[in-house]
Coordinates of C-alpha atoms in Angstrom, one line a residue:
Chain A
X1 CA 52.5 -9.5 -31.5
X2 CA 50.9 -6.1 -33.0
X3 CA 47.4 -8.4 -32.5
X4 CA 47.8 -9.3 -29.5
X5 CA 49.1 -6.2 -27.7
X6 CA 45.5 -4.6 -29.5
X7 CA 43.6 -7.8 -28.1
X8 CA 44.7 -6.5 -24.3
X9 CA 44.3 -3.2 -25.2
X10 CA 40.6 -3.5 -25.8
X11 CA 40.3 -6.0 -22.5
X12 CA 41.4 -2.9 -20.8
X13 CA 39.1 -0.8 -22.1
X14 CA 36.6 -2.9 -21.4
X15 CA 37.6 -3.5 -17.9
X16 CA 37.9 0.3 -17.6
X17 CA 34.2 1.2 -19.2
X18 CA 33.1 -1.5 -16.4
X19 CA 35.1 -0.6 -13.2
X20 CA 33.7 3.1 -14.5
X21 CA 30.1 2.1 -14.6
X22 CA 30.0 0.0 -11.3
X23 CA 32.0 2.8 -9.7
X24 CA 29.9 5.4 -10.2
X25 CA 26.5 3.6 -10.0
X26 CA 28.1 2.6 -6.4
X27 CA 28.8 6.1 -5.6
X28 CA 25.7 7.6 -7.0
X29 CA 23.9 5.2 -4.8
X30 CA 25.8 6.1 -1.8
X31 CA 25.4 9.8 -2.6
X32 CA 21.7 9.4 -2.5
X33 CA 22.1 7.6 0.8
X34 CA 24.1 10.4 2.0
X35 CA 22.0 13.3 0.8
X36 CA 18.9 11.2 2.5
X37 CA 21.0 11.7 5.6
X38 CA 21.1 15.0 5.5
X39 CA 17.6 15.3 4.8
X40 CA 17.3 13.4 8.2
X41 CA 15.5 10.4 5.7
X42 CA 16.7 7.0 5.9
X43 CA 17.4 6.7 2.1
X44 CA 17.5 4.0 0.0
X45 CA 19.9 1.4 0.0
X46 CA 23.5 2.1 -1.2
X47 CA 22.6 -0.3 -4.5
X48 CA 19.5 1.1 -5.5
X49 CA 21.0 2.8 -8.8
X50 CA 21.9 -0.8 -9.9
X51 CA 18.4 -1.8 -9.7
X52 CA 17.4 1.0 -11.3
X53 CA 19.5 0.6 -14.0
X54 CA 18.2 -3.0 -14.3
X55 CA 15.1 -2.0 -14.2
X56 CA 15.4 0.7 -17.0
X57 CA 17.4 -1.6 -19.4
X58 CA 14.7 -4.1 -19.0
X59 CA 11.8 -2.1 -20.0
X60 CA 9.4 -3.8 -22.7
X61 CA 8.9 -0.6 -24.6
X62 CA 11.2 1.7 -25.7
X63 CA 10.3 4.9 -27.8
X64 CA 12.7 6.6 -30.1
X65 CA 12.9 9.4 -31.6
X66 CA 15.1 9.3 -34.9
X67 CA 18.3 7.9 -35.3
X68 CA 20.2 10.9 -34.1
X69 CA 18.2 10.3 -30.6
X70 CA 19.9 6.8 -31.1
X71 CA 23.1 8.2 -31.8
X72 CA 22.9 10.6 -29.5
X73 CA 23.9 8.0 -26.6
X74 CA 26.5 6.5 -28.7
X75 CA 28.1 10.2 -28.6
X76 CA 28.1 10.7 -25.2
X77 CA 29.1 7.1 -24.0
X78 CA 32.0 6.6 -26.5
X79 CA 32.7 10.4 -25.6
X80 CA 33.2 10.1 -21.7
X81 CA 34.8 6.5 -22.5
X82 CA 37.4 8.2 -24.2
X83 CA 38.1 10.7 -22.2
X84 CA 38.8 8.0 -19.2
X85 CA 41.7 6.3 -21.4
X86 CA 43.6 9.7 -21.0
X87 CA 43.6 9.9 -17.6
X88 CA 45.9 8.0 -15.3
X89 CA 44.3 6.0 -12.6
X90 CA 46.2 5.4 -10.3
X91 CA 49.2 6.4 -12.3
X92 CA 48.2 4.3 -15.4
X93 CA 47.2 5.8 -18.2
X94 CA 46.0 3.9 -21.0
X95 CA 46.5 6.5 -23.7
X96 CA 48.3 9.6 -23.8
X97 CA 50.2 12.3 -26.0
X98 CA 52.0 15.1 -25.7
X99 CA 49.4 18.2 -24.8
X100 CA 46.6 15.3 -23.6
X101 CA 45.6 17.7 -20.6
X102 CA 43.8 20.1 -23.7
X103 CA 42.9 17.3 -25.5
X104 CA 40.6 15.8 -22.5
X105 CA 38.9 19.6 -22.0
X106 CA 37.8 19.0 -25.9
X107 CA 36.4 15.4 -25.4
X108 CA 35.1 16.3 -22.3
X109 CA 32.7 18.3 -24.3
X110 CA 31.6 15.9 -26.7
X111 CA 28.9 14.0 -24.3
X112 CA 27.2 17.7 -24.0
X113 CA 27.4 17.8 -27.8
X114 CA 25.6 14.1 -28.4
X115 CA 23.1 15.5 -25.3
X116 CA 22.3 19.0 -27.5
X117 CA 22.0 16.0 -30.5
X118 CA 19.7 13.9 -28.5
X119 CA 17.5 16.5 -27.1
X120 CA 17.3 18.2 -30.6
X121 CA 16.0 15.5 -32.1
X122 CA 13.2 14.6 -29.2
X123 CA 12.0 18.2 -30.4
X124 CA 10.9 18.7 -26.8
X125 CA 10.8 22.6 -25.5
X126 CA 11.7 21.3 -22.4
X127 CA 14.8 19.6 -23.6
X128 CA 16.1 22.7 -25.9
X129 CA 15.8 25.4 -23.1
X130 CA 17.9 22.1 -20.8
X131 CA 20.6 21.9 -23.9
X132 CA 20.7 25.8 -23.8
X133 CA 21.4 26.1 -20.3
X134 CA 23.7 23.4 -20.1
X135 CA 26.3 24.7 -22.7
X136 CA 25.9 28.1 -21.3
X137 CA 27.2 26.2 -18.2
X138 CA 29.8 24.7 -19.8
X139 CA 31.0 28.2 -21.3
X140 CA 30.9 29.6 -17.4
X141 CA 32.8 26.7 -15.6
X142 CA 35.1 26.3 -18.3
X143 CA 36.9 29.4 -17.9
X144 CA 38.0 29.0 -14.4
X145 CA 39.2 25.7 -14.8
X146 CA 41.2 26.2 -18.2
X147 CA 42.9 28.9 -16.4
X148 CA 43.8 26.7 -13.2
X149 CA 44.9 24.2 -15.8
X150 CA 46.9 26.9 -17.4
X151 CA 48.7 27.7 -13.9
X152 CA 49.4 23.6 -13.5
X153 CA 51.1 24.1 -17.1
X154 CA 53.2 26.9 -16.6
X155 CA 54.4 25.4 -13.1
X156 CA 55.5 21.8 -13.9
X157 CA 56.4 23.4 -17.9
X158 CA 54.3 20.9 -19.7
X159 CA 51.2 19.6 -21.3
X160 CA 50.6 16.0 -20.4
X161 CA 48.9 15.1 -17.5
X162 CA 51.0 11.8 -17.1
X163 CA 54.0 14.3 -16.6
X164 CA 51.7 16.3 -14.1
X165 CA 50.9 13.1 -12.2
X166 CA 54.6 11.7 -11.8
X167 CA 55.5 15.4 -10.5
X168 CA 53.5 15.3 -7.6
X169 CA 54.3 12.0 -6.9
X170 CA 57.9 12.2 -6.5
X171 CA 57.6 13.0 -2.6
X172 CA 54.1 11.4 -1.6
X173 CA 51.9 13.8 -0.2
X174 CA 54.5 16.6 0.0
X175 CA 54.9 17.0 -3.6
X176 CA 50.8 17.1 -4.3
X177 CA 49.9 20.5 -6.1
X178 CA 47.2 21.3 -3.4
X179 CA 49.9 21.5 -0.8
X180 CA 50.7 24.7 -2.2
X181 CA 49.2 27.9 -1.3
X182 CA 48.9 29.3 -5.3
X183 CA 47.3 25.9 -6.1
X184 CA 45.3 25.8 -2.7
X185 CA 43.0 28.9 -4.3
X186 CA 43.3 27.1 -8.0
X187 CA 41.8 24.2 -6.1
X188 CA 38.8 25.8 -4.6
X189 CA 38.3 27.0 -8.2
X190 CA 38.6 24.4 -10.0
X191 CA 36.1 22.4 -7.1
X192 CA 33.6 25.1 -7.8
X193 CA 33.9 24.1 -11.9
X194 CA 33.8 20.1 -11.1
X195 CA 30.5 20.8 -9.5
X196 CA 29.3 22.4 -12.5
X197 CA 30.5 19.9 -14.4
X198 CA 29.1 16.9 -12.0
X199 CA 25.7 18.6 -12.3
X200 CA 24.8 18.8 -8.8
X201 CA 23.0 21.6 -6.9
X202 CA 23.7 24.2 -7.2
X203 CA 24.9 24.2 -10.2
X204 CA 21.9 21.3 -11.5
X205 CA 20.3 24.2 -13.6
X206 CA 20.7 22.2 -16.7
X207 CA 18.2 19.6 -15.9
X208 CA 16.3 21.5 -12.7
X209 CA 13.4 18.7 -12.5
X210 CA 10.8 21.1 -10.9
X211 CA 11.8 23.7 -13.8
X212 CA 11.8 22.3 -17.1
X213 CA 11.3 18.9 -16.5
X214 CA 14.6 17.4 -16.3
X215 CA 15.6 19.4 -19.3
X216 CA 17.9 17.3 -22.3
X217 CA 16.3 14.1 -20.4
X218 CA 12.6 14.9 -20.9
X219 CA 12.1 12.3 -23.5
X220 CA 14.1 9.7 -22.6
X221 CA 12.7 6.7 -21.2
X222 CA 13.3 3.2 -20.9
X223 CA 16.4 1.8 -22.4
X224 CA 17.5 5.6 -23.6
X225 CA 17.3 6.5 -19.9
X226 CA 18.9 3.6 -18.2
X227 CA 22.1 4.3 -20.9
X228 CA 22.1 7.8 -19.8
X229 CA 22.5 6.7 -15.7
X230 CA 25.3 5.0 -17.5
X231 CA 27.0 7.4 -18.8
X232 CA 26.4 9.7 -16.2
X233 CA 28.5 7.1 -13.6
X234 CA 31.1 7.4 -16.1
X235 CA 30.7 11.0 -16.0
X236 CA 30.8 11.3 -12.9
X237 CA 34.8 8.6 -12.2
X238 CA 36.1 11.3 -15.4
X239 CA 35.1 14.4 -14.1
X240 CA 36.5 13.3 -10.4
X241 CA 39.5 11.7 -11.8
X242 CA 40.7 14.6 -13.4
X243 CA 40.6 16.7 -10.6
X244 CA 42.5 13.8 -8.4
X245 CA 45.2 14.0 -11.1
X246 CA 45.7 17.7 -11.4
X247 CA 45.6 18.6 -7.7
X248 CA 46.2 15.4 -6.0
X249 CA 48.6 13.6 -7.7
X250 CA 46.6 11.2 -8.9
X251 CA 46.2 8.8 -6.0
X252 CA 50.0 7.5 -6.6
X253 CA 51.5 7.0 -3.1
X254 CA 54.0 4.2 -4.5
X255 CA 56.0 3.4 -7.2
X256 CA 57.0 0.1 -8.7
X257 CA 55.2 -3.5 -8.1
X258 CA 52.4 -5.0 -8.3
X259 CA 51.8 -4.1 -5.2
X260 CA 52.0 -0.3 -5.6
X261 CA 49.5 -0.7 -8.4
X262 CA 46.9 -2.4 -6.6
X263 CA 47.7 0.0 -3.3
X264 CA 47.7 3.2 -6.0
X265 CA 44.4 2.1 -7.6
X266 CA 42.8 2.0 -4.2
X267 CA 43.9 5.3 -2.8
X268 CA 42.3 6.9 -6.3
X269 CA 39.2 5.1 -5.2
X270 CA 39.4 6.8 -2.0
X271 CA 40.4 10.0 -3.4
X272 CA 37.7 10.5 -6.2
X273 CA 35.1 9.5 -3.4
X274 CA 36.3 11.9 -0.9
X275 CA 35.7 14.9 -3.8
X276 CA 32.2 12.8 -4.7
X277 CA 31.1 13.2 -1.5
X278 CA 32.7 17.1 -0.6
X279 CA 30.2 17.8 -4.0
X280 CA 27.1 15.9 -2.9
X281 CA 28.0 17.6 1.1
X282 CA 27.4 21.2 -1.3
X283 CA 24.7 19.7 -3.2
X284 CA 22.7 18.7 -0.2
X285 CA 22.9 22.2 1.5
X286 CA 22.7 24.9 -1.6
X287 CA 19.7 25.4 -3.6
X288 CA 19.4 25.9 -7.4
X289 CA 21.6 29.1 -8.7
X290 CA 19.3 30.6 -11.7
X291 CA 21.4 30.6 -14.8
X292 CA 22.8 34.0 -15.0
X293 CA 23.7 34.1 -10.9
X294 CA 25.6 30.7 -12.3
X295 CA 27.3 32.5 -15.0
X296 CA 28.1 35.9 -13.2
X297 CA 29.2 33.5 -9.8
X298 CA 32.2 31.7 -12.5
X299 CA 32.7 34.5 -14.5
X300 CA 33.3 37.3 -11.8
X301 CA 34.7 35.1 -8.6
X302 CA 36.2 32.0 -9.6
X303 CA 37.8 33.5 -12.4
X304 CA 39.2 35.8 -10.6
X305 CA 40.1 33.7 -8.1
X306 CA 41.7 31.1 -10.6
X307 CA 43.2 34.8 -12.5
X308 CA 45.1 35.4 -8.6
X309 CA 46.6 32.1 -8.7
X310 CA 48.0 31.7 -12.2
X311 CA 49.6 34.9 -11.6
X312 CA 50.9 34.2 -8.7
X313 CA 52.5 31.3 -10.2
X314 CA 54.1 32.8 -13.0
X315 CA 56.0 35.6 -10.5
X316 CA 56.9 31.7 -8.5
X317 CA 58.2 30.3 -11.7
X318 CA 60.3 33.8 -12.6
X319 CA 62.2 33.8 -9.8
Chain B
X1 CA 13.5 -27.9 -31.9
X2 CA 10.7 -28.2 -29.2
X3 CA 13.0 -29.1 -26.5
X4 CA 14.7 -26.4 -27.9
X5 CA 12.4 -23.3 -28.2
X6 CA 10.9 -24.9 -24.2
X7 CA 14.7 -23.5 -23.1
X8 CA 14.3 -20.6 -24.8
X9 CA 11.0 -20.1 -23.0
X10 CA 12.6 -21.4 -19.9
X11 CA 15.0 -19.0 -20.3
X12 CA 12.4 -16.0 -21.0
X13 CA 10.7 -17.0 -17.9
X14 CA 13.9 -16.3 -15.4
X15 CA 14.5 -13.2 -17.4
X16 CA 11.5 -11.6 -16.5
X17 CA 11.7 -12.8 -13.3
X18 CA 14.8 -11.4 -13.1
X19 CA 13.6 -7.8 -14.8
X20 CA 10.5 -8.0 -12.3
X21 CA 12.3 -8.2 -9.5
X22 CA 14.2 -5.3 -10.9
X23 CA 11.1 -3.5 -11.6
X24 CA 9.2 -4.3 -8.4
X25 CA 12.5 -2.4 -6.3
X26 CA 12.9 0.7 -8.3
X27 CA 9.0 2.0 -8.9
X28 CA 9.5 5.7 -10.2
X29 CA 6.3 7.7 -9.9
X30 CA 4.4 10.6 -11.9
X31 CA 1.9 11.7 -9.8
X32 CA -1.4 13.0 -11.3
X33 CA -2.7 15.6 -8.9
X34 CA -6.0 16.5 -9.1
X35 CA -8.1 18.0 -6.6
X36 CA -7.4 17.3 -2.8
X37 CA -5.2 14.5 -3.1
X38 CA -2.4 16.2 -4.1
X39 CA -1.6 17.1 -0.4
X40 CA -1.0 14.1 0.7
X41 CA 2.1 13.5 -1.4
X42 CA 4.9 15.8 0.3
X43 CA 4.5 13.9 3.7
X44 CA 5.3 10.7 1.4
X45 CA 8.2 11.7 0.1
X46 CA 9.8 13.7 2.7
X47 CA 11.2 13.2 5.8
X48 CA 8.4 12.2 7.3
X49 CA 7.6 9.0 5.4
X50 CA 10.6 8.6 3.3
X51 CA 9.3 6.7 0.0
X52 CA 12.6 6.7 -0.7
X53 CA 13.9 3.6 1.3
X54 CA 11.5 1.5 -0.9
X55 CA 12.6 3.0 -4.4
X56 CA 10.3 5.2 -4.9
X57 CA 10.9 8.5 -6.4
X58 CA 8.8 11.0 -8.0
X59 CA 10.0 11.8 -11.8
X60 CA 9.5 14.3 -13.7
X61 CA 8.1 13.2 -16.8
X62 CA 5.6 10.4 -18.2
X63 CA 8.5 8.8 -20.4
X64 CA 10.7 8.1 -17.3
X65 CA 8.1 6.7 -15.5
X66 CA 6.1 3.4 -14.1
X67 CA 3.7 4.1 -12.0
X68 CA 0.5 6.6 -12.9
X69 CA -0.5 7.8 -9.6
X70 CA -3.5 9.7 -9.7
X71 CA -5.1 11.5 -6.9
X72 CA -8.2 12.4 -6.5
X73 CA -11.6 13.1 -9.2
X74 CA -11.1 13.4 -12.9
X75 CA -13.4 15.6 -14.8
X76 CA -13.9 14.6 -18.7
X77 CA -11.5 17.1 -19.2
X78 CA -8.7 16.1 -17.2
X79 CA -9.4 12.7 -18.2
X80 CA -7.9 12.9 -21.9
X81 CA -4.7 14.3 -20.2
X82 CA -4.7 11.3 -18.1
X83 CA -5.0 9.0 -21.4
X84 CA -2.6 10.9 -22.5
X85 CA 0.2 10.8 -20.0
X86 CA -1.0 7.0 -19.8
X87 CA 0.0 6.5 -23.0
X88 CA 3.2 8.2 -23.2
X89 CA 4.4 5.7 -20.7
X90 CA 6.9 3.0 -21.3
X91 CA 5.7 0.0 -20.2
X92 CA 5.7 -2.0 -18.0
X93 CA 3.5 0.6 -16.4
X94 CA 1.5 0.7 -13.7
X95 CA -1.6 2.9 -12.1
X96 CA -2.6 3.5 -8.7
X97 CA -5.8 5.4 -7.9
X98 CA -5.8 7.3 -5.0
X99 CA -8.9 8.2 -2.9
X100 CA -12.7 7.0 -3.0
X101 CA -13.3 10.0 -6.1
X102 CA -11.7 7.3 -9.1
X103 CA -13.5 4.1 -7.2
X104 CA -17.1 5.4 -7.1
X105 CA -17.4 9.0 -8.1
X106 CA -16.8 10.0 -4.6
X107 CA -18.4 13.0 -3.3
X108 CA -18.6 14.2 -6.8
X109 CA -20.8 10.6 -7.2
X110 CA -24.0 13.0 -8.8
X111 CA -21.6 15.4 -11.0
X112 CA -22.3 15.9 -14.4
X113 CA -19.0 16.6 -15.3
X114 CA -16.7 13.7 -13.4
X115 CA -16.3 10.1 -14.1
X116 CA -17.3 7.8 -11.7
X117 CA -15.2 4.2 -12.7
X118 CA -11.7 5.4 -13.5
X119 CA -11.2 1.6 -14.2
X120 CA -13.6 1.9 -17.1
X121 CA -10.8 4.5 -19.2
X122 CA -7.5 3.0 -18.0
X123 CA -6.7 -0.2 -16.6
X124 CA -5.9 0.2 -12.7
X125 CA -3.8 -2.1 -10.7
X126 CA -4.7 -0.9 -7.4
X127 CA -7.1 1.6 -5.9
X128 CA -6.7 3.0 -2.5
X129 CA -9.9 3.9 -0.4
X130 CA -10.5 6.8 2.0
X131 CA -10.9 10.0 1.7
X132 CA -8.1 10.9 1.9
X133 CA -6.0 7.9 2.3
X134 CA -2.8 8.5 4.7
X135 CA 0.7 8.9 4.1
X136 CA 0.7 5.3 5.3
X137 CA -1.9 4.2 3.2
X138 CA -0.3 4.9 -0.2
X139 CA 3.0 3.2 1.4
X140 CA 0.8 0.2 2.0
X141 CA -0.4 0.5 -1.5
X142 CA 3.2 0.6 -3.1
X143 CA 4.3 -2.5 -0.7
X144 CA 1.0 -4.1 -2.0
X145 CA 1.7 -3.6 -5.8
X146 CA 5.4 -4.6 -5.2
X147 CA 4.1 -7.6 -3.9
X148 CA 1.5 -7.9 -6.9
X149 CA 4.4 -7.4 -9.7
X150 CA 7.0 -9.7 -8.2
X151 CA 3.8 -12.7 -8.5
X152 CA 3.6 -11.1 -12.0
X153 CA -0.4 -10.4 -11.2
X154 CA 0.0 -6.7 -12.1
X155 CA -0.8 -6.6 -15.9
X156 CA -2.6 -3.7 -16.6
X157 CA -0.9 -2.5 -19.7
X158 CA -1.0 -6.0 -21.3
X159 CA -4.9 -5.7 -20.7
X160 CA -4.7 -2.3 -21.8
X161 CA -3.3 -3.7 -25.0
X162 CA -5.4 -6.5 -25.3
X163 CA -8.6 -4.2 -24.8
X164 CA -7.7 -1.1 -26.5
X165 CA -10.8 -1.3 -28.9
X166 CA -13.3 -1.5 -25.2
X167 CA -11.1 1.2 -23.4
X168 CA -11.2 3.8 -26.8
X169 CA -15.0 3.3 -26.8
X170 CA -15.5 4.1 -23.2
X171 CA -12.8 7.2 -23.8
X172 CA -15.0 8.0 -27.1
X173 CA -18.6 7.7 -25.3
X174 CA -17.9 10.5 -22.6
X175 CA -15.8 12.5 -25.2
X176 CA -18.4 12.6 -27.6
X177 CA -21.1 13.5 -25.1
X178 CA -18.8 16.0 -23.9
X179 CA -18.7 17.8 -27.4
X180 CA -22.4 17.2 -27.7
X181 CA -23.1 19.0 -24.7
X182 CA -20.6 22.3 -25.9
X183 CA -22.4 21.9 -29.4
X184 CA -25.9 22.3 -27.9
X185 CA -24.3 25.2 -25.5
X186 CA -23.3 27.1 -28.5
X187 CA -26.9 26.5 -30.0
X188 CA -28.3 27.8 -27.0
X189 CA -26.2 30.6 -27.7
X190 CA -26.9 31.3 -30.9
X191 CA -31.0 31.5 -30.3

């Protein structure tokens, strides 16, 4: 019985690692199309990151740099995996614990750890002043959003995010957290720190192309690179999902069935590409932040503005 | 076994059909720009022209890319940089020359200091005449290639592999006379 329920468990994962990768190829695709749009360009078509990934993964030579280069991807890969098990999708949650909303800001930071790995070991300039910017980026957005975190905590009085999710969805839209004004501002903050963490302009400073020549990525190539694209699909379903679950009750509008599964698993799809495209919208029309404006912009404003809400929650919750 | 390792072959054969097809949509460029040609890529990859709808984007970095484009003359000393990114690529790679400059010399064709065959250093899979060529012209030039990989004609690394002993003694002759020549000018300095 034990075997079996394991031998479903890891079909799951597996179907998750997949529906994560075609999902965020798809979207990434679609985002290019988009921000080709904007640019008043035609764009290429909405599958072109498939075919790039093809493409990349079937390339005859591919240089390494060390085995910690090869771990490196491992890192980040089984890293952003594991963070997707402890989000619910939809309202399903493959894994979870009590205090798993913490938990997912720790693994969240492993695939930036494997990348400082990764472009350590290229021993590319480029690539250590890319993995110096992009954990000073992570130190800026992370403080606004653990503190909007913090204000979810102290409002629904726990730690794990399936509790968060089945809160907001006791009333359908009513009961989402964004419906509130305290969480409204929380939500703008924690937007700003999901584009930091997405990457995208203008918070791209980590791997500014025209600057330091794609930073951490510099000496990837080949099979390296088209693992990377993977992960960064991955990345990029995570990173969304969590904000759906924390603000907008993760995409459950029903409750029991088969049915409501299905019908919850779509409205999360439409949900995490609503935010995908709000971000790419920003990216399309900002240019690049320098490092320190970055900093000083999450540090000084959206902490503040995250600071305002969490306190305005905790006068909501004493009463 | 024969019948054997013939599927296995069989099977290679759709595979790399398969990964050329791939390759053929999704041709990521580093561009080379030297001298005038350089000018001519914004238009490309902008709103204008939008290389974009076929694939193509500009990268950043030799390791990430496929296609060598380079634009315009190459002085011995810019060559070895070219040889250089050249071989930093992961291949299947491809290069396109740009302009009349890496065909015949150009209007440099009586400099002392520029090659005149780029094909004689690196293998080239296409060359595109004029000078300059237009914004269209290089699109051409992509469509062209595209069409040249996907009937598997564009092997220019595998005869860059095949010849490396020919191409690293045409390298080493204009090398060589390039150091002979800054020998002799530090002679002439020293008298």
């Amino acid at each position: 019985m034990d075997m079996i329920g394991m031998a479903i468990k890891i079909a799951i994962l597996i179907a998750y690692a997949i529906i994560g990768t075609c999902v965020g190829l798809l979207f990434m695709g679609i985002g290019r199309k988009i921000i080709a749009r904007v640019h008043n360009r035609v764009g290429p078509p909405f599958y072109q990151n498939f075919i790039d990934v093809a493409k990349l993964l079937s390339k005859k030579t591919n240089i390494s740099h060390g085995w910690i280069f090869d771990l490196a991807l491992l890192f980040s890969i089984s890293g952003i995996l594991l963070t997707l098990l402890f989000l619910p999708i939809g309202g399903a949650q493959l894994l979870s614990m009590d205090g798993d909303a913490f938990l997912v800001l720790y693994l969240l930071a492993i695939p930036a750890l494997g990348f400082a790995l990764g472009a350590g070991a290229s021993g590319n300039p480029n690539a250590g002043v890319g993995v110096m910017r992009a954990l000073v980026m992570m130190l800026s957005y992370e403080l606004p959003f653990v503190i909007t975190l913090i204000a979810l905590m102290i409002y629904y009085d726990t730690t794990s995010l399936a509790t968060i999710v089945k809160m907001q969805s006791i009333d359908g839209i009513k009961s989402w957290a964004i419906t509130m004004p305290p969480f409204m501002i929380a939500a703008f903050a924690a937007d700003m720190a999901l584009q930091g963490m997405l990457m995208e302009q203008p918070f791209d400073i980590p791997v500014a192309p025209h600057e330091i020549a794609s930073g951490p990525m510099v000496e990837f190539g080949g099979k390296y690179l088209g693992s990377l694209m993977l992960y960064k699909a991955i990345a990029l379903v995570a990173e969304t999902t969590l904000f759906v679950d924390l603000f907008l009750g993760g995409g459950v509008v029903m409750h029991s069935g088969v049915m409501a599964a299905i019908i919850n698993f779509f409205v999360w799809l439409g949900l995490i590409f609503l935010l995908f495209v709000l971000s790419i919208l920003i990216a399309a029309s900002f240019p690049r932040f320098r490092i320190e404006q970055a900093f000083g912009f999450y540090w000084k404003y959206e902490a503040i503005i995250a600071a305002i809400s969490l306190i305005w929650v905790y006068i909501m919750v004493i009463k | 076994m024969g019948l054997h390792n013939g599927d296995k072959m069989m099977r290679y054969e759709e595979w790399s059909k398969l990964a050329r097809k791939a390759s053929k949509k999704s041709l990521w460029m580093v561009h080379f720009c030297t001298g005038c040609g350089a000018v001519e890529m914004p238009p490309v990859m902008t709103s204008r022209y939008d290389a974009e709808r076929f694939g193509i984007t500009s990268m950043a970095t030799p390791r990430q890319a496929d296609v060598l484009l380079i634009t315009g003359y190459l002085t011995v000393k810019t060559l070895r940089r070219v040889i250089q990114v050249y071989e930093q690529m992961q291949s299947p790679k491809y290069v396109i020359a740009f302009g009349s400059c890496t065909i015949n010399g150009g209007m440099y064709w009586d400099s002392y200091n520029t090659i005149k065959h780029l094909e004689k250093y690196i293998p080239v899979d296409l060359y595109i005449a004029g000078c300059m060529p237009r914004p269209e012209g290089i699109i051409n030039a992509f469509i062209k290639l595209m069409k040249l990989i996907d009937e598997g004609k564009a092997r220019g690394w595998e005869k860059y592999q095949k010849y490396y002993d020919r191409y690293k003694e045409n390298q080493r002759r204009v090398f060589n006379f390039e150091i002979k020549e800054e020998q002799k000018e530090e002679k002439n300095e020293e008298h």
